Amino acid sequence: MQTRALGPFQVTAVGLGCMNLSHAYGKPPPPEQGERVLLAALDAGITLFDTAALYGFGANETLVGKVMKPHRRQFTLASKGGMAGVPGDDGVVRRVIDGRPDTVRKNCEDSLRRLQTDVIDLYYLHRWDKQVPIEDSVGAMSDLVRAGKVRSIGLSEVSAATLRKAHAVHPISAVQTEYSLWTRNPEIAVLDACREIGAAFVAFSPVARGFLADALHDVSTLDAKDIRRSMPRFTPENYAANLKLLPGFKSLAQEAGCTPAQLAIAWLLHKAPHIIVIPGTTSVEHLHDDVGAASVKLDATLIARLDALINEKTVKGQRYSAQSASEVDTEEFASAA
């Protein structure tokens, strides 16, 4: 598979987002299935594995650590802090965004323990805590680099302005944000800002949380705890409108000689050489499908037709609910649907 620069590392253009194995889309698969997916990714040649303290409130890092420890030298390990599960007075664990330096350092120590490693190759601030100057959070992360616990630093879901402030404190190797045909926000400013400072752009949810993989046709079948239930694009009315885009998209995939998921990922890889894609899956079959996207070649005409078919003006519904949108720092289109 082709490789691309990620800070000081060369990694496969298609990595693995590990979140699905423990978090977000309803009941997670059994650990044995997660182990099969992780090892299949390694066997397929993937060299970037992405996890976070938040996923499964530590369960995902624990799984990755247990399964991947014997193979640690074969891949680049990315994780995230600054957002984690914290027990309340009632004993219930809740997601908390906390970018204070002491918390960032504690999150890293906890992650190192769960991941069974002495260093994290790429450590992201999962969310910018807007109560804490970005310079303070990144300053704590730079301390982790100097201590040898982290090799490089990244940010997630930040604006170009915040990225530049952070980069002035310590070199930022990567920005991770949702990016796909139906989520174009990075095109406003962050993609260019990453290119200007020499950072990689790591795209999560490249197949639009299953939509572009032609994997979800009826939102009423979603698990009660599936995060898509809170996303405006997945309301029955909006999703019904968005489904009308799929036949044209599938037709273009057929023209390109690939599956819908491969077309979605290949479109991203053709957008810019500093883009790395981290699809997630609980299926070995889907994993192999995703990896195959790296070999798909698209011509300029087909890319232009894709751009015209699915974009911020043709997709119905916002990416996040008002609450979730308030927690990220990404630029928004003035006339978002």
XYZ file of C-alpha atoms in Angstrom:
337
model
C 0.000 0.000 0.000
C 1.132 3.556 -0.659
C 2.544 5.438 2.324
C 2.279 9.063 3.400
C 4.082 11.282 5.894
C 2.649 11.590 9.396
C 5.040 13.807 11.328
C 8.300 11.849 11.608
C 6.623 8.628 10.436
C 5.747 7.062 7.105
C 2.406 5.256 7.447
C -0.008 3.561 5.092
C -2.391 5.983 3.374
C -5.261 3.931 4.819
C -4.985 3.295 8.548
C -7.435 1.776 11.024
C -9.681 3.776 13.299
C -10.215 1.445 16.230
C -13.193 3.225 17.850
C -15.878 0.974 16.350
C -14.491 -2.010 18.240
C -15.506 -0.535 21.611
C -17.590 2.589 21.232
C -20.297 4.740 19.656
C -22.383 2.456 17.438
C -24.404 0.513 19.974
C -23.275 -2.713 21.603
C -19.634 -3.342 20.670
C -18.537 -6.669 19.219
C -16.993 -9.283 21.536
C -13.262 -8.788 22.230
C -12.437 -11.861 20.140
C -13.931 -10.212 17.074
C -12.032 -7.005 17.814
C -8.845 -9.024 18.015
C -9.539 -10.577 14.615
C -10.031 -7.156 13.030
C -6.847 -5.719 14.570
C -4.692 -8.650 13.484
C -6.290 -8.723 10.021
C -5.395 -5.041 9.646
C -1.796 -5.798 10.562
C -1.733 -8.728 8.129
C -3.146 -6.470 5.402
C -0.155 -4.165 5.835
C -1.820 -1.314 7.730
C 0.753 0.579 9.803
C -1.383 3.251 11.531
C -3.703 2.302 14.377
C -5.774 5.053 15.995
C -7.467 4.852 19.397
C -8.328 7.174 22.318
C -8.859 7.250 26.055
C -12.521 8.053 25.414
C -13.391 4.979 23.352
C -15.219 2.576 25.603
C -13.875 4.668 28.515
C -10.518 2.925 28.206
C -11.745 -0.407 26.856
C -10.483 0.296 23.328
C -6.958 1.152 24.457
C -6.990 -1.939 26.662
C -7.977 -4.111 23.686
C -5.383 -2.522 21.392
C -2.703 -2.869 24.051
C -3.416 -6.521 24.713
C -3.642 -7.584 21.068
C -0.943 -5.391 19.554
C 1.773 -5.434 22.207
C 3.666 -8.371 20.581
C 3.688 -6.412 17.283
C 4.469 -2.957 18.657
C 7.422 -2.264 16.346
C 5.391 -2.968 13.229
C 3.030 0.016 13.386
C 2.566 3.652 14.369
C 0.335 4.038 17.421
C -1.924 7.074 17.821
C -4.108 7.877 20.796
C -5.879 10.887 22.258
C -6.360 12.619 25.583
C -8.109 15.686 26.916
C -11.472 13.891 26.730
C -12.112 10.788 28.777
C -14.623 8.944 30.923
C -14.791 10.321 34.467
C -16.870 8.760 37.291
C -19.363 11.149 38.868
C -20.471 11.277 42.485
C -23.240 8.858 41.530
C -20.685 6.373 40.195
C -21.768 6.829 36.581
C -18.915 7.346 34.117
C -19.476 10.321 31.827
C -17.540 11.891 28.987
C -15.604 14.951 30.170
C -13.575 17.409 28.087
C -10.667 18.631 30.217
C -7.581 20.193 28.679
C -5.891 21.341 31.862
C -2.191 20.431 31.822
C -2.404 18.092 34.822
C -5.339 16.241 33.259
C -3.608 15.917 29.898
C -0.574 14.407 31.609
C -2.752 12.033 33.648
C -4.682 10.956 30.557
C -1.395 10.107 28.858
C -0.128 8.068 31.795
C -3.424 6.155 31.893
C -3.237 5.525 28.151
C 0.347 4.281 28.317
C -0.680 1.785 30.979
C -3.701 0.507 29.051
C -1.777 0.350 25.774
C 1.056 -1.584 27.456
C 3.699 0.596 25.849
C 6.286 3.097 27.037
C 5.656 5.627 24.264
C 2.747 6.794 22.085
C 3.893 7.712 18.582
C 1.237 10.367 17.936
C -0.721 11.860 20.824
C -3.715 14.063 20.032
C -5.668 16.551 22.075
C -9.054 14.959 21.424
C -10.988 18.184 21.889
C -9.832 21.701 22.634
C -11.182 22.560 26.080
C -12.315 26.128 25.433
C -11.901 26.943 29.125
C -8.159 26.375 28.778
C -5.874 28.255 26.364
C -4.747 25.897 23.619
C -1.183 26.998 24.373
C -1.463 25.551 27.896
C -2.767 22.155 26.753
C -0.170 21.865 23.994
C 2.520 23.006 26.415
C 1.696 20.014 28.613
C 1.840 17.745 25.581
C 5.247 19.145 24.643
C 6.394 18.207 28.157
C 5.315 14.637 27.370
C 7.479 14.715 24.238
C 10.480 15.911 26.225
C 9.847 13.178 28.803
C 9.963 10.536 26.050
C 6.362 9.426 26.602
C 5.083 10.846 23.307
C 6.917 11.154 19.975
C 4.701 13.675 18.189
C 1.633 15.812 18.821
C -1.704 16.180 17.050
C -5.004 18.007 17.464
C -8.563 16.909 16.712
C -11.520 18.976 15.449
C -9.789 22.376 15.577
C -9.905 25.459 13.375
C -6.996 26.784 11.344
C -6.569 29.653 13.817
C -6.312 27.295 16.790
C -3.934 25.052 14.848
C -1.577 27.950 14.205
C -1.628 29.013 17.870
C -0.780 25.463 18.912
C 1.919 25.074 16.272
C 3.655 28.174 17.650
C 4.107 26.312 20.961
C 5.187 22.948 19.561
C 5.221 21.451 16.041
C 1.870 19.847 15.252
C 2.264 16.666 13.218
C -1.383 16.007 12.423
C -4.926 17.293 12.627
C -7.696 14.711 12.828
C -11.179 15.757 11.758
C -14.207 14.241 10.076
C -13.881 14.558 6.313
C -15.806 12.897 3.528
C -17.881 13.802 0.521
C -20.732 14.780 2.835
C -18.579 16.607 5.436
C -16.553 19.274 3.662
C -15.725 21.600 6.577
C -11.943 20.946 6.368
C -11.973 22.481 2.895
C -12.779 25.903 4.397
C -9.339 26.394 5.956
C -7.821 23.489 7.896
C -6.661 21.410 4.932
C -4.645 24.353 3.615
C -3.350 25.232 7.085
C -2.069 21.676 7.549
C -0.300 21.806 4.211
C 1.276 25.165 5.071
C 2.767 23.973 8.379
C 3.706 20.503 7.105
C 1.120 18.583 9.136
C -0.806 15.560 7.940
C -4.582 15.712 7.781
C -6.138 12.530 9.185
C -9.715 11.989 7.996
C -12.068 10.027 10.217
C -15.540 8.786 9.198
C -14.487 8.754 5.512
C -17.521 6.694 4.523
C -19.923 9.040 6.338
C -20.644 6.727 9.254
C -21.793 3.969 6.904
C -23.836 6.116 4.497
C -21.280 6.117 1.674
C -20.619 2.400 2.173
C -24.259 1.755 1.239
C -24.525 0.079 4.632
C -27.486 1.852 6.259
C -30.865 2.221 4.585
C -33.250 2.405 7.559
C -32.283 4.573 10.539
C -35.024 2.983 12.640
C -32.809 -0.109 12.873
C -30.052 1.778 14.726
C -29.271 0.655 18.261
C -30.770 2.873 20.956
C -27.264 3.930 22.026
C -25.913 4.508 18.514
C -24.485 8.041 18.347
C -26.006 8.537 14.904
C -29.431 8.819 16.552
C -28.403 12.257 17.866
C -27.000 13.468 14.534
C -29.323 15.655 12.427
C -28.333 13.977 9.161
C -29.700 10.704 10.489
C -33.180 11.902 11.428
C -35.757 9.969 9.387
C -36.677 13.010 7.269
C -33.134 14.149 6.511
C -31.818 10.646 5.950
C -34.608 9.856 3.507
C -33.534 12.913 1.509
C -29.858 11.939 1.708
C -30.584 8.404 0.514
C -31.628 9.905 -2.823
C -27.949 10.697 -3.425
C -26.903 7.051 -3.179
C -28.010 5.693 -6.575
C -25.884 8.258 -8.415
C -22.967 7.588 -6.085
C -23.209 3.820 -6.582
C -23.330 4.347 -10.325
C -20.076 6.311 -10.163
C -18.503 3.522 -8.088
C -19.486 1.070 -10.787
C -17.861 3.304 -13.409
C -14.690 3.425 -11.332
C -14.684 -0.352 -10.945
C -14.809 -0.308 -7.152
C -17.207 -0.593 -4.231
C -18.996 2.470 -2.796
C -16.776 2.461 0.313
C -13.654 2.300 -1.835
C -14.869 5.225 -3.935
C -15.456 7.354 -0.831
C -11.964 6.621 0.499
C -10.245 6.958 -2.868
C -11.859 10.373 -3.361
C -10.165 11.536 -0.151
C -6.783 10.106 -1.117
C -6.960 11.917 -4.449
C -7.798 15.248 -2.793
C -4.302 15.959 -1.443
C -1.064 14.055 -0.728
C -1.076 15.040 2.954
C -4.420 13.303 3.638
C -4.428 9.989 5.530
C -7.689 8.088 5.981
C -8.700 6.022 9.024
C -11.935 4.129 8.362
C -13.269 2.019 11.189
C -15.059 -1.307 11.057
C -15.990 -4.360 13.088
C -15.780 -6.638 10.023
C -12.681 -8.235 8.502
C -14.469 -8.286 5.138
C -15.125 -4.550 5.299
C -11.533 -3.974 6.409
C -10.205 -5.617 3.272
C -12.661 -3.582 1.200
C -11.333 -0.360 2.782
C -7.701 -1.311 2.174
C -8.481 -1.897 -1.488
C -9.359 1.798 -1.858
C -5.653 2.675 -1.893
C -5.355 1.027 -5.313
C -8.345 2.763 -6.905
C -7.479 5.351 -9.570
C -9.911 8.188 -10.278
C -9.739 10.617 -13.170
C -10.426 14.346 -12.815
C -13.782 14.135 -14.568
C -15.154 11.482 -12.231
C -13.857 13.403 -9.188
C -15.644 16.530 -10.419
C -18.880 14.564 -10.806
C -18.519 13.230 -7.261
C -17.916 16.738 -5.953
C -21.029 18.001 -7.670
C -23.214 15.110 -6.488
C -22.444 15.062 -2.750
C -21.339 18.216 -0.967
C -22.330 20.634 1.794
C -25.178 22.002 -0.361
C -26.741 18.703 -1.413
C -26.633 16.933 1.981
C -29.527 17.548 4.359
C -28.887 18.143 8.056
C -26.014 19.388 10.157
C -23.104 17.123 11.053
C -23.599 17.395 14.822
C -26.324 18.360 17.258
C -26.076 21.855 18.754
C -24.451 20.445 21.906
C -21.835 18.425 20.041
C -21.158 21.298 17.646
C -20.413 23.572 20.610
C -17.661 21.183 21.712
C -15.647 21.361 18.492
C -13.690 24.235 16.995
C -14.036 23.437 13.299
C -15.088 26.096 10.806
C -18.681 25.996 9.587
C -20.169 26.825 6.214
C -22.318 29.943 6.425
C -25.158 28.299 4.513
C -24.913 24.723 5.807
C -28.005 22.639 5.142
